XYZ file of N, CA and C in Angstrom:
795
model
N -14.825 -41.302 22.339
C -15.312 -40.597 21.188
C -16.319 -39.580 21.689
N -16.379 -38.560 20.776
C -17.531 -37.537 20.859
C -18.428 -37.539 19.629
N -19.889 -37.279 20.022
C -20.730 -37.111 18.909
C -20.440 -35.702 18.285
N -20.922 -35.651 17.082
C -21.027 -34.237 16.515
C -21.464 -33.257 17.138
N -22.302 -33.445 17.937
C -22.949 -32.382 18.834
C -22.303 -31.973 19.759
N -21.539 -33.084 20.600
C -20.706 -32.664 21.698
C -19.229 -31.839 20.944
N -18.967 -32.620 20.045
C -17.825 -31.916 19.480
C -18.207 -30.448 18.976
N -19.309 -30.265 18.520
C -19.800 -28.836 18.031
C -19.652 -28.018 19.242
N -20.250 -28.306 20.310
C -20.292 -27.299 21.679
C -18.907 -27.107 22.209
N -17.858 -28.308 22.081
C -16.497 -28.102 22.549
C -15.752 -26.976 21.701
N -16.120 -27.094 20.382
C -15.114 -26.326 19.510
C -15.787 -24.955 19.013
N -17.164 -24.744 19.459
C -18.049 -23.624 18.882
C -18.050 -23.682 17.337
N -18.021 -24.711 16.702
C -18.129 -24.902 15.258
C -19.576 -25.709 15.011
N -20.384 -24.898 14.529
C -21.800 -25.602 14.130
C -21.769 -26.915 13.631
N -22.620 -27.756 14.038
C -22.883 -29.000 12.967
C -22.926 -28.946 11.715
N -23.531 -27.906 11.009
C -23.543 -27.603 9.879
C -21.846 -27.457 9.157
N -21.165 -26.523 9.974
C -19.891 -26.366 9.650
C -19.089 -27.656 9.574
N -19.331 -28.494 10.650
C -18.354 -29.380 10.789
C -18.626 -30.613 9.611
N -19.940 -30.749 9.265
C -20.367 -31.604 8.090
C -19.550 -30.778 6.642
N -19.470 -29.466 6.522
C -18.882 -28.887 5.499
C -17.675 -29.282 5.438
N -16.622 -29.092 6.674
C -15.362 -29.385 6.714
C -15.151 -30.998 6.392
N -15.918 -31.795 6.798
C -15.901 -33.149 6.556
C -15.973 -33.419 4.810
N -17.020 -32.880 4.368
C -17.268 -33.094 3.061
C -15.959 -32.425 2.212
N -15.325 -31.488 2.577
C -14.143 -30.772 1.988
C -12.863 -31.521 2.272
N -13.046 -32.572 3.241
C -11.779 -33.363 3.512
C -10.812 -32.485 4.420
N -11.466 -31.432 5.068
C -10.690 -30.600 5.971
C -10.644 -30.989 7.454
N -11.496 -31.531 7.937
C -11.559 -32.146 9.255
C -12.308 -33.503 9.168
N -11.580 -34.535 9.073
C -12.454 -35.848 8.644
C -12.662 -36.456 10.148
N -13.937 -36.829 10.593
C -14.017 -37.578 11.962
C -13.443 -38.769 11.991
N -12.942 -39.144 13.185
C -12.380 -40.185 13.476
C -13.112 -41.672 13.102
N -14.463 -41.425 13.307
C -15.431 -42.554 13.045
C -16.867 -42.045 12.224
N -16.967 -42.998 11.355
C -18.412 -42.756 10.509
C -19.051 -43.924 10.460
N -20.293 -43.887 11.282
C -20.927 -45.255 11.334
C -21.543 -45.608 9.885
N -20.908 -46.809 9.218
C -21.505 -47.004 8.113
C -23.095 -47.125 7.560
N -23.620 -47.515 8.973
C -24.983 -47.822 8.865
C -25.888 -46.466 8.874
N -25.457 -45.615 9.953
C -26.417 -44.466 10.239
C -25.703 -43.348 9.653
N -24.461 -43.335 9.149
C -23.734 -42.022 8.923
C -23.240 -40.879 9.997
N -23.718 -41.317 11.240
C -23.206 -40.504 12.297
C -21.872 -40.656 12.442
N -21.431 -39.184 12.774
C -19.689 -38.822 12.893
C -19.295 -38.926 14.275
N -18.201 -39.175 14.558
C -17.693 -39.349 15.989
C -16.383 -38.782 15.856
N -15.907 -37.779 16.674
C -14.797 -37.345 16.775
C -13.929 -37.540 18.085
N -12.507 -37.468 17.844
C -11.718 -37.910 18.974
C -11.337 -36.417 19.562
N -10.898 -36.592 20.860
C -10.693 -35.521 21.784
C -9.355 -34.662 21.137
N -8.497 -35.578 20.469
C -7.376 -34.969 19.938
C -7.730 -34.065 18.795
N -8.687 -34.370 18.078
C -8.900 -33.298 17.094
C -9.412 -31.846 17.238
N -9.769 -31.579 18.799
C -10.162 -30.429 19.220
C -9.388 -29.248 18.693
N -8.028 -29.271 19.131
C -7.060 -28.066 18.686
C -7.007 -27.978 17.174
N -7.172 -29.172 16.433
C -7.049 -28.739 14.964
C -8.446 -28.038 14.680
N -9.413 -28.530 15.145
C -10.799 -27.874 15.055
C -10.598 -26.458 15.409
N -10.164 -25.873 16.447
C -9.925 -24.594 16.966
C -9.112 -23.796 16.205
N -8.108 -24.471 15.432
C -7.037 -23.731 14.563
C -7.887 -23.383 13.158
N -8.755 -24.442 12.587
C -9.592 -24.120 11.333
C -10.406 -23.145 11.889
N -10.974 -23.102 12.872
C -11.999 -21.882 13.315
C -11.425 -20.375 13.277
N -10.166 -20.375 13.942
C -9.424 -18.935 14.019
C -9.130 -18.686 12.438
N -8.544 -19.740 11.912
C -8.118 -19.377 10.498
C -9.355 -18.680 9.631
N -10.332 -19.366 9.681
C -11.752 -18.961 8.892
C -12.290 -17.598 9.280
N -12.085 -17.373 10.796
C -12.473 -16.071 11.138
C -11.777 -15.033 10.660
N -10.349 -15.347 10.226
C -9.405 -14.271 9.340
C -9.547 -14.589 7.793
N -10.632 -15.314 7.453
C -11.017 -15.295 5.986
C -10.001 -15.999 5.313
N -9.166 -16.822 5.894
C -8.239 -17.554 5.164
C -8.928 -18.752 4.101
N -8.758 -18.660 2.779
C -9.411 -19.407 2.043
C -9.251 -20.957 2.409
N -10.302 -21.818 2.049
C -10.302 -23.096 2.545
C -9.145 -23.850 2.114
N -8.808 -23.672 0.692
C -7.481 -24.319 0.185
C -6.295 -23.979 0.873
N -6.104 -22.668 1.447
C -4.963 -22.476 2.195
C -5.229 -22.935 3.726
N -6.315 -23.096 4.135
C -6.463 -23.665 5.410
C -6.056 -25.175 5.299
N -6.245 -25.829 4.552
C -6.086 -27.313 4.041
C -4.462 -27.411 4.192
N -3.716 -26.528 3.259
C -2.523 -26.629 3.256
C -1.788 -26.300 4.826
N -2.179 -25.365 5.609
C -1.860 -25.303 6.684
C -2.030 -26.569 7.792
N -3.164 -27.039 7.587
C -3.455 -28.130 8.508
C -2.808 -29.424 8.005
N -2.274 -29.569 6.898
C -1.616 -30.721 6.251
C -0.136 -30.435 6.431
N 0.240 -29.444 6.713
C 1.787 -29.313 6.768
C 2.062 -30.328 7.695
N 3.224 -30.863 7.591
C 3.670 -31.876 8.796
C 4.760 -31.214 9.874
N 5.394 -30.222 9.016
C 6.658 -29.633 9.919
C 6.052 -28.454 10.321
N 6.306 -28.016 11.744
C 5.775 -26.920 12.238
C 6.078 -25.689 11.822
N 7.455 -25.644 11.148
C 8.291 -24.503 10.529
C 7.278 -24.208 9.295
N 6.954 -25.001 8.758
C 6.288 -24.775 7.149
C 4.944 -24.475 7.826
N 4.198 -24.802 8.690
C 2.912 -24.144 9.058
C 3.035 -22.844 9.496
N 4.196 -22.687 10.142
C 4.094 -21.109 10.946
C 4.347 -20.167 9.722
N 5.330 -20.791 8.707
C 5.592 -19.742 7.368
C 4.480 -19.352 6.555
N 3.298 -20.518 6.516
C 2.156 -20.404 5.738
C 1.338 -19.484 6.572
N 1.106 -19.555 8.081
C 0.350 -18.752 8.559
C 0.911 -17.319 8.663
N 2.218 -17.090 8.839
C 3.076 -15.813 8.806
C 2.647 -14.942 7.639
N 2.683 -15.792 6.460
C 2.464 -15.227 5.201
C 1.155 -14.407 4.940
N -0.139 -15.122 5.737
C -1.310 -14.827 5.449
C -1.443 -13.764 6.448
N -0.833 -13.540 7.683
C -1.032 -12.454 8.791
C -0.384 -11.227 8.216
N 0.738 -11.169 7.354
C 1.291 -10.354 6.722
C 0.241 -9.491 5.592
N -0.421 -10.400 4.730
C -1.372 -9.890 3.965
C -2.283 -9.078 4.538
N -2.820 -9.564 5.751
C -3.944 -9.094 6.592
C -3.451 -7.822 7.219
N -2.161 -7.718 7.649
C -1.583 -6.439 8.206
C -1.633 -5.226 7.185
N -1.216 -5.871 5.926
C -1.158 -4.945 4.741
C -2.739 -4.468 4.504
N -3.654 -5.430 4.531
C -4.921 -4.871 4.254
C -5.527 -3.979 5.159
N -5.234 -4.248 6.510
C -5.637 -3.558 7.567
C -4.961 -2.028 7.472
N -3.768 -1.996 7.195
C -3.047 -0.626 6.785
C -3.931 0.028 5.784
N -4.108 -0.657 4.522
C -4.946 -0.100 3.458
C -6.280 0.497 4.146
N -6.915 -0.281 4.950
C -8.213 0.183 5.282
C -8.212 1.372 6.211
N -7.205 1.341 7.036
C -6.852 2.494 7.942
C -6.448 3.825 7.218
N -5.884 3.554 6.136
C -5.429 4.768 5.197
C -6.710 5.137 4.628
N -7.690 4.356 3.973
C -8.862 4.662 3.438
C -9.750 5.332 4.338
N -9.785 4.893 5.670
C -10.651 5.701 6.638
C -10.349 7.223 6.715
N -8.893 7.198 6.996
C -8.341 8.482 7.052
C -8.648 9.352 5.962
N -8.645 8.790 4.868
C -8.898 9.744 3.455
C -10.225 10.175 3.697
N -11.128 9.230 3.831
C -12.450 9.434 4.059
C -13.047 10.770 5.136
N -12.340 10.200 6.112
C -12.514 11.518 7.188
C -12.019 12.722 6.853
N -10.947 12.912 6.156
C -10.513 14.277 5.671
C -11.582 14.992 4.500
N -12.022 13.910 3.692
C -12.856 14.239 2.446
C -14.538 14.815 3.123
N -14.774 14.062 4.332
C -16.221 14.209 4.557
C -16.179 15.294 5.799
N -15.121 15.728 6.118
C -15.095 16.847 7.227
C -15.774 18.178 6.667
N -16.673 18.910 7.564
C -17.601 19.797 7.064
C -16.602 20.954 6.787
N -15.845 21.290 7.339
C -14.877 22.393 7.140
C -13.284 21.976 7.005
N -12.787 21.616 5.881
C -11.592 21.187 5.908
C -10.607 22.382 6.237
N -9.461 21.984 6.966
C -8.605 22.934 7.256
C -7.805 23.818 6.081
N -7.711 24.840 6.380
C -7.351 25.780 5.253
C -5.877 25.355 4.766
N -5.714 24.997 3.341
C -4.404 24.805 2.840
C -3.368 25.635 2.811
N -2.043 25.626 3.340
C -0.948 26.717 3.231
C -0.437 26.547 1.824
N -0.665 27.453 1.162
C -0.116 27.422 -0.206
C 0.970 28.375 -0.642
N 2.023 28.152 -1.143
C 3.121 29.149 -1.808
C 3.050 29.361 -3.285
N 2.900 30.562 -3.803
C 3.405 30.734 -5.198
C 4.771 30.739 -5.433
N 5.467 29.938 -6.051
C 6.929 30.002 -6.180
C 7.339 29.832 -7.685
N 8.228 30.857 -8.026
C 8.780 30.731 -9.270
C 10.175 30.205 -9.309
N 10.561 29.142 -10.053
C 11.415 28.327 -10.193
C 12.176 28.558 -11.770
N 13.524 29.114 -11.559
C 14.084 29.310 -12.782
C 14.700 27.771 -13.395
N 14.988 28.049 -14.603
C 15.830 26.813 -15.038
C 16.664 26.382 -14.416
N 16.936 25.249 -14.413
C 17.892 24.421 -13.528
C 18.465 23.099 -14.119
N 19.787 22.791 -13.848
C 20.171 21.540 -14.494
C 20.042 20.519 -13.406
N 19.923 19.237 -13.613
C 19.619 18.299 -12.628
C 20.035 16.893 -13.379
N 20.242 15.867 -12.316
C 20.782 14.618 -12.751
C 19.475 13.890 -12.593
N 19.026 13.106 -13.860
C 17.467 12.598 -13.802
C 17.712 11.235 -14.397
N 16.675 10.457 -14.322
C 16.324 9.335 -14.633
C 14.855 9.755 -15.295
N 14.594 9.480 -16.619
C 13.171 9.519 -17.143
C 12.789 8.369 -17.992
N 11.690 8.137 -18.090
C 10.873 7.046 -18.591
C 9.654 7.043 -18.830
N 8.936 6.433 -19.697
C 7.528 6.234 -19.992
C 7.131 4.868 -19.045
N 6.216 5.151 -18.100
C 5.898 4.175 -17.086
C 4.335 4.317 -17.075
N 4.132 3.071 -16.591
C 2.609 2.950 -16.339
C 2.249 3.382 -14.646
N 0.936 3.840 -14.587
C 0.717 4.453 -13.300
C 0.814 3.298 -12.073
N 0.573 2.106 -12.301
C 0.670 0.940 -11.406
C 2.198 0.633 -10.991
N 3.055 0.846 -12.043
C 4.322 0.494 -12.052
C 5.301 1.788 -11.257
N 4.477 2.974 -10.947
C 5.485 4.118 -10.587
C 6.297 3.696 -9.334
N 5.715 3.300 -8.199
C 6.381 2.995 -7.353
C 7.515 2.302 -7.300
N 7.662 1.120 -7.970
C 8.778 0.281 -8.182
C 9.643 1.184 -9.095
N 9.411 1.644 -10.108
C 10.002 2.039 -10.932
C 10.928 3.524 -10.283
N 10.093 4.137 -9.459
C 10.714 5.261 -8.621
C 12.028 4.592 -7.814
N 11.541 3.530 -7.035
C 12.556 3.016 -6.149
C 13.960 2.660 -7.047
N 13.741 2.050 -8.174
C 14.956 1.703 -8.972
C 15.809 2.989 -9.449
N 14.817 4.033 -9.822
C 15.408 5.173 -10.388
C 16.415 5.975 -9.416
N 15.789 6.179 -7.912
C 16.323 6.871 -6.935
C 17.743 6.035 -6.570
N 17.510 4.808 -6.595
C 18.965 4.026 -6.351
C 20.161 4.280 -7.334
N 19.526 4.568 -8.656
C 20.688 4.808 -9.645
C 21.238 6.223 -9.456
N 20.242 7.032 -8.942
C 20.945 8.528 -8.906
C 21.666 8.531 -7.684
N 21.343 7.805 -6.646
C 22.135 7.401 -5.452
C 23.656 7.062 -5.612
N 23.687 6.445 -6.599
C 25.125 5.752 -7.179
C 25.799 6.630 -7.750
N 25.106 7.475 -8.581
C 25.929 8.455 -9.356
C 25.923 9.971 -8.724
N 25.149 10.301 -7.783
C 25.243 11.475 -7.106
C 24.888 11.057 -5.405
N 26.035 10.429 -4.729
C 25.980 9.891 -3.288
C 25.525 11.128 -2.530
N 25.768 12.484 -2.704
C 25.627 13.582 -1.727
C 25.017 14.481 -2.445
N 23.736 14.505 -3.058
C 23.108 15.586 -3.702
C 22.973 16.746 -2.791
N 23.057 18.116 -3.716
C 22.798 19.084 -3.022
C 21.221 19.600 -2.507
N 20.467 18.814 -2.640
C 18.919 18.877 -2.389
C 18.208 17.816 -2.542
N 16.981 17.850 -2.030
C 16.150 16.378 -1.922
C 15.901 15.961 -3.517
N 15.294 14.707 -3.378
C 14.898 14.057 -4.613
C 13.501 14.664 -4.999
N 13.355 14.844 -6.387
C 12.246 15.570 -7.131
C 11.875 14.730 -7.938
N 10.423 14.968 -8.373
C 9.808 14.179 -9.283
C 9.004 15.085 -10.111
N 9.039 14.881 -11.461
C 8.075 15.562 -12.516
C 7.331 14.488 -13.371
N 6.041 14.747 -13.184
C 5.172 13.568 -13.833
C 3.964 14.184 -14.802
N 4.143 13.571 -15.918
C 3.315 14.032 -17.162
C 1.730 14.059 -16.937
N 1.030 14.873 -17.268
C -0.419 14.735 -17.268
C -0.995 13.156 -17.836
N -0.416 12.752 -18.931
C -1.075 11.687 -19.493
C -0.655 10.450 -18.378
N 0.103 10.471 -17.575
C 0.242 9.495 -16.666
C -0.880 9.187 -15.727
N -1.584 10.303 -15.355
C -2.718 10.223 -14.723
C -3.927 9.977 -15.418
N -3.901 10.851 -16.603
C -5.178 10.488 -17.229
C -5.408 9.361 -18.227
N -4.310 8.732 -18.630
C -4.431 7.872 -19.334
C -3.766 6.384 -18.801
N -2.931 6.572 -17.680
C -2.552 5.674 -16.874
C -1.041 5.038 -17.341
N -0.495 5.950 -18.253
C 0.907 5.599 -18.779
C 1.390 6.928 -19.332
N 2.676 7.422 -18.687
C 3.044 8.581 -19.276
C 4.633 8.885 -18.757
N 4.889 10.244 -18.947
C 6.414 10.417 -18.632
C 6.473 10.583 -17.158
N 7.752 10.042 -16.692
C 7.896 10.096 -15.091
C 9.489 10.561 -15.193
N 9.653 11.589 -14.473
C 11.299 12.091 -14.245
C 11.511 12.063 -12.789
N 12.568 11.525 -12.317
C 13.043 11.612 -10.994
C 14.590 12.239 -10.968
N 14.607 13.359 -10.065
C 15.883 13.938 -10.269
C 16.300 14.648 -8.982
N 17.651 14.882 -8.960
C 18.517 15.592 -7.889
C 19.224 16.679 -8.525
N 19.808 17.785 -7.692
C 20.463 18.659 -8.252
C 21.835 18.051 -8.783
N 22.039 18.625 -10.174
C 23.243 17.683 -10.817
C 24.616 18.823 -10.325
N 25.533 17.796 -10.035
C 26.807 18.589 -9.638
C 27.747 18.841 -11.007
N 28.522 19.607 -10.888
C 29.255 20.198 -12.178
C 29.870 19.183 -12.643
N 30.287 18.030 -12.094
C 31.185 17.074 -12.609
C 30.430 15.959 -12.628
N 29.034 15.947 -12.924
C 28.243 14.706 -13.195
C 28.924 14.070 -14.651
N 28.919 12.788 -14.477
C 29.193 11.809 -15.481
C 27.950 10.972 -15.856
N 27.418 10.977 -16.904
C 26.225 9.877 -17.179
C 26.642 8.480 -16.914
N 25.745 7.801 -16.153
C 25.930 6.339 -16.056
C 24.621 5.895 -15.907
N 24.430 4.505 -16.842
C 23.253 3.814 -16.643
C 21.941 4.518 -17.272
N 21.060 4.848 -16.669
C 19.923 5.692 -17.144
C 20.072 7.191 -16.699
N 21.047 7.329 -15.778
C 21.177 8.753 -15.216
C 21.777 9.712 -16.320
N 21.018 10.715 -16.383
C 21.541 11.839 -17.511
C 21.471 13.377 -16.866
N 22.147 14.225 -17.479
C 22.072 15.559 -17.287
C 20.782 16.180 -17.904
N 19.893 16.709 -17.050
C 18.569 17.342 -17.882
C 18.356 18.729 -17.403
N 18.008 19.487 -18.133
C 17.514 20.733 -17.767
C 16.100 21.097 -17.875
N 15.461 21.361 -16.414
C 14.047 21.488 -16.148
C 13.941 22.884 -16.561
N 12.643 23.253 -17.058
C 12.610 24.528 -17.636
C 11.963 25.457 -16.799
N 12.044 26.859 -16.755
C 11.482 27.803 -15.570
C 10.058 27.419 -15.340
N 9.365 27.663 -14.223
C 8.019 27.204 -14.118
C 7.692 27.961 -12.886
N 6.459 28.535 -12.707
C 5.714 29.083 -11.702
C 4.831 27.872 -11.076
N 4.965 27.797 -9.580
C 4.020 26.675 -9.204
C 3.181 27.156 -7.865
N 2.030 26.741 -7.789
C 1.481 26.667 -6.556
C 1.845 25.640 -5.775
N 2.511 25.875 -4.419
C 3.275 24.808 -3.841
C 2.346 24.461 -2.498
N 2.190 23.268 -1.948
C 1.684 22.894 -0.542
C 2.547 21.615 -0.446
N 2.251 21.319 1.133
C 3.217 20.131 1.538
C 2.051 19.200 2.032
N 2.410 17.873 1.448
C 1.406 16.703 2.039
C 2.067 16.223 3.368
N 1.467 16.117 4.399
C 2.078 15.542 5.502
C 1.505 14.008 5.642
N 2.614 13.220 6.064
C 2.348 11.741 6.252
C 2.678 10.845 4.983
N 2.145 9.632 5.137
C 2.313 8.704 3.970
C 1.626 9.060 2.880
N 1.587 8.627 1.601
C 1.410 8.817 0.252
C 0.042 8.092 0.271
N -0.768 7.564 1.147
C -1.868 6.715 0.833
C -2.906 7.668 0.569
N -3.131 8.850 1.348
C -4.031 9.907 1.049
C -3.578 11.152 0.277
N -2.565 10.771 -0.447
C -1.991 12.309 -1.063
C -2.799 12.707 -2.165
N -3.822 11.841 -2.755
C -4.774 12.347 -3.610
C -5.780 13.334 -3.077
N -5.747 13.192 -1.912
C -6.561 14.182 -1.046
C -6.152 15.729 -1.045
N -4.678 15.529 -0.632
C -4.021 16.992 -0.645
C -3.887 17.501 -2.212
N -3.738 16.612 -3.232
C -3.860 17.010 -4.558
C -5.110 17.661 -4.798
N -6.348 17.185 -4.267
C -7.430 17.640 -4.671
C -7.715 18.977 -4.095
N -7.115 19.258 -2.575
C -7.404 20.495 -2.118
C -6.748 21.429 -2.703
N -5.438 21.094 -2.995
C -4.702 22.028 -3.952
C -5.168 22.549 -5.156
N -5.750 21.624 -5.838
C -6.381 21.779 -7.174
C -7.476 22.636 -6.971
N -8.307 22.589 -5.883
C -9.545 23.504 -5.538
C -8.830 25.033 -5.211
N -7.848 24.999 -4.625
C -7.166 26.208 -4.432
C -6.935 26.865 -5.676
N -6.234 26.330 -6.558
C -5.721 26.722 -7.745
C -6.970 27.206 -8.569
N -7.886 26.441 -8.511
C -9.387 26.990 -9.284
C -9.826 28.408 -8.593
N -9.726 28.523 -7.467
C -10.292 29.706 -6.747
C -9.363 30.869 -6.757
N -8.087 30.442 -7.028
C -6.865 31.615 -6.918
C -6.235 31.859 -8.172
N -5.988 31.128 -8.984
C -5.221 31.204 -10.201
C -5.660 30.675 -11.376
N -4.924 30.498 -12.534
C -5.221 29.761 -13.700
C -4.271 28.671 -13.852
N -4.770 27.356 -13.909
C -3.992 26.171 -14.316
C -3.443 26.301 -15.614
N -2.122 25.812 -15.621
C -1.188 25.712 -16.816
C -1.456 24.142 -17.180
N -1.416 23.857 -18.497
C -1.245 22.794 -18.964
C 0.258 22.092 -18.811
N 0.514 21.561 -17.815
C 1.769 21.101 -17.615
C 1.883 19.986 -16.823
N 3.197 19.457 -16.408
C 3.329 18.398 -15.527
C 3.186 19.021 -14.043
N 3.065 18.117 -13.071
C 2.935 18.423 -11.766
C 4.507 18.020 -11.169
N 4.878 18.873 -10.098
C 6.183 18.704 -9.561
C 6.051 18.159 -8.041
N 6.784 17.343 -7.733
C 6.925 16.581 -6.208
C 8.283 16.781 -6.008
N 8.361 17.211 -4.544
C 9.765 17.169 -3.781
C 9.633 16.523 -2.485
N 10.528 15.479 -2.299
C 10.466 14.584 -1.293
C 11.297 15.058 -0.013
N 10.897 16.026 0.670
C 11.677 16.555 1.675
C 11.996 15.778 2.935
N 11.036 14.958 3.277
C 11.397 13.644 4.361
C 10.590 12.544 3.734
N 11.152 11.506 3.761
C 10.483 10.367 3.100
C 11.017 8.999 3.860
N 10.846 7.858 3.212
C 11.048 6.690 3.955
C 12.552 6.458 3.977
N 13.368 6.998 2.860
C 14.693 7.068 2.986
C 15.476 7.806 4.234
N 14.634 8.688 4.579
C 15.107 9.542 5.700
C 14.586 9.293 7.143
N 13.417 8.781 7.189
C 12.978 8.520 8.509
C 11.671 7.595 8.405
N 11.940 6.334 9.147
C 10.750 5.026 9.059
C 9.488 5.449 9.582
N 9.226 6.669 10.418
C 7.963 7.112 10.748
C 7.179 7.860 9.818
N 5.987 7.239 9.148
C 5.100 7.736 8.239
C 4.672 9.241 8.830
N 4.598 9.308 9.954
C 3.989 10.752 10.294
C 4.847 11.754 10.212
N 6.232 11.740 9.938
C 7.153 12.628 9.706
C 7.546 12.956 8.325
N 6.748 12.265 7.488
C 7.147 12.410 6.249
C 6.487 13.766 5.542
N 7.249 14.241 4.704
C 6.749 15.612 4.124
C 7.072 15.470 2.554
N 6.039 15.851 1.877
C 6.114 15.707 0.347
C 5.485 17.099 -0.291
N 6.424 17.798 -1.037
C 5.904 19.237 -1.533
C 5.229 18.809 -2.842
N 4.112 19.419 -3.118
C 3.223 19.315 -4.403
C 3.214 20.593 -5.195
N 3.793 20.489 -6.380
C 3.822 21.721 -7.191
C 2.783 21.598 -8.223
N 1.954 22.736 -8.317
C 0.920 22.702 -9.515
C 1.338 23.853 -10.293
N 1.550 23.594 -11.773
C 1.844 24.630 -12.522
C 0.814 25.595 -12.775
N 1.211 26.847 -12.531
C 0.049 28.059 -12.653
C 0.805 29.355 -13.230
N -0.125 30.392 -13.601
C 0.351 31.674 -13.563
C -0.440 32.437 -12.886
N -0.169 33.607 -12.355
C -0.847 34.328 -11.484
C -1.572 35.385 -12.425
N -2.979 35.554 -11.580
C -3.837 36.682 -12.105
C -3.831 37.813 -11.381
N -3.148 37.828 -9.973
C -3.304 38.812 -9.311
C -2.306 38.715 -8.161
N -2.201 39.601 -7.228
C -1.077 39.603 -6.198
C -1.434 38.221 -5.429
């Protein structure tokens, strides 16, 4: 048997932490002297203590640690740990994206934005349109694109989107996803023929994943203020290269179009 101090040195868990784990029923000593209250641990408990230590280093909540430790089947235990590791990886990716965005924002001289003024004539599209919440846009978009793929399996151009101002301003508004409409389009499900009105856009391309696309929006907005007058209309996007085309986020390309009208050449 090992005293609590010896067990502490072997596992790198402080005596205070070991007492907390005991009180929480997470790591119960093999023996507690009824007269003195001294705790004694067995050598077989060392691996369990080390697992608890690693899990707590990863900020796994105590309740989840208990579920992992109490799991009798190693497959159940591995599944619980794997689920938390996936959450940590997703959180790490969000942190990396936030850091990249901050570096772009804090750069003393941001790179010049390549902007093209583009006039688009009215055009017919196959479209799915709904009133959606901003937090639901990604899942709604995936469903809408799947329906478009079923109706127009080989479109003559990339998927595009038109998003109403109220979607960003109030958190809920119009979202329309579209592809060029073939002459033989037959409406099905939510897919309908729609006509997008003529519009003049200030267009730039966002490179990479969409985690920091708001930074590119901000840079384009600043360019519009400096060079043109913004029109109160929906923003346009075209997904030139995306997850459907290439799994490598670094190669994704998204066109952003801001409605404007020119005041000079």
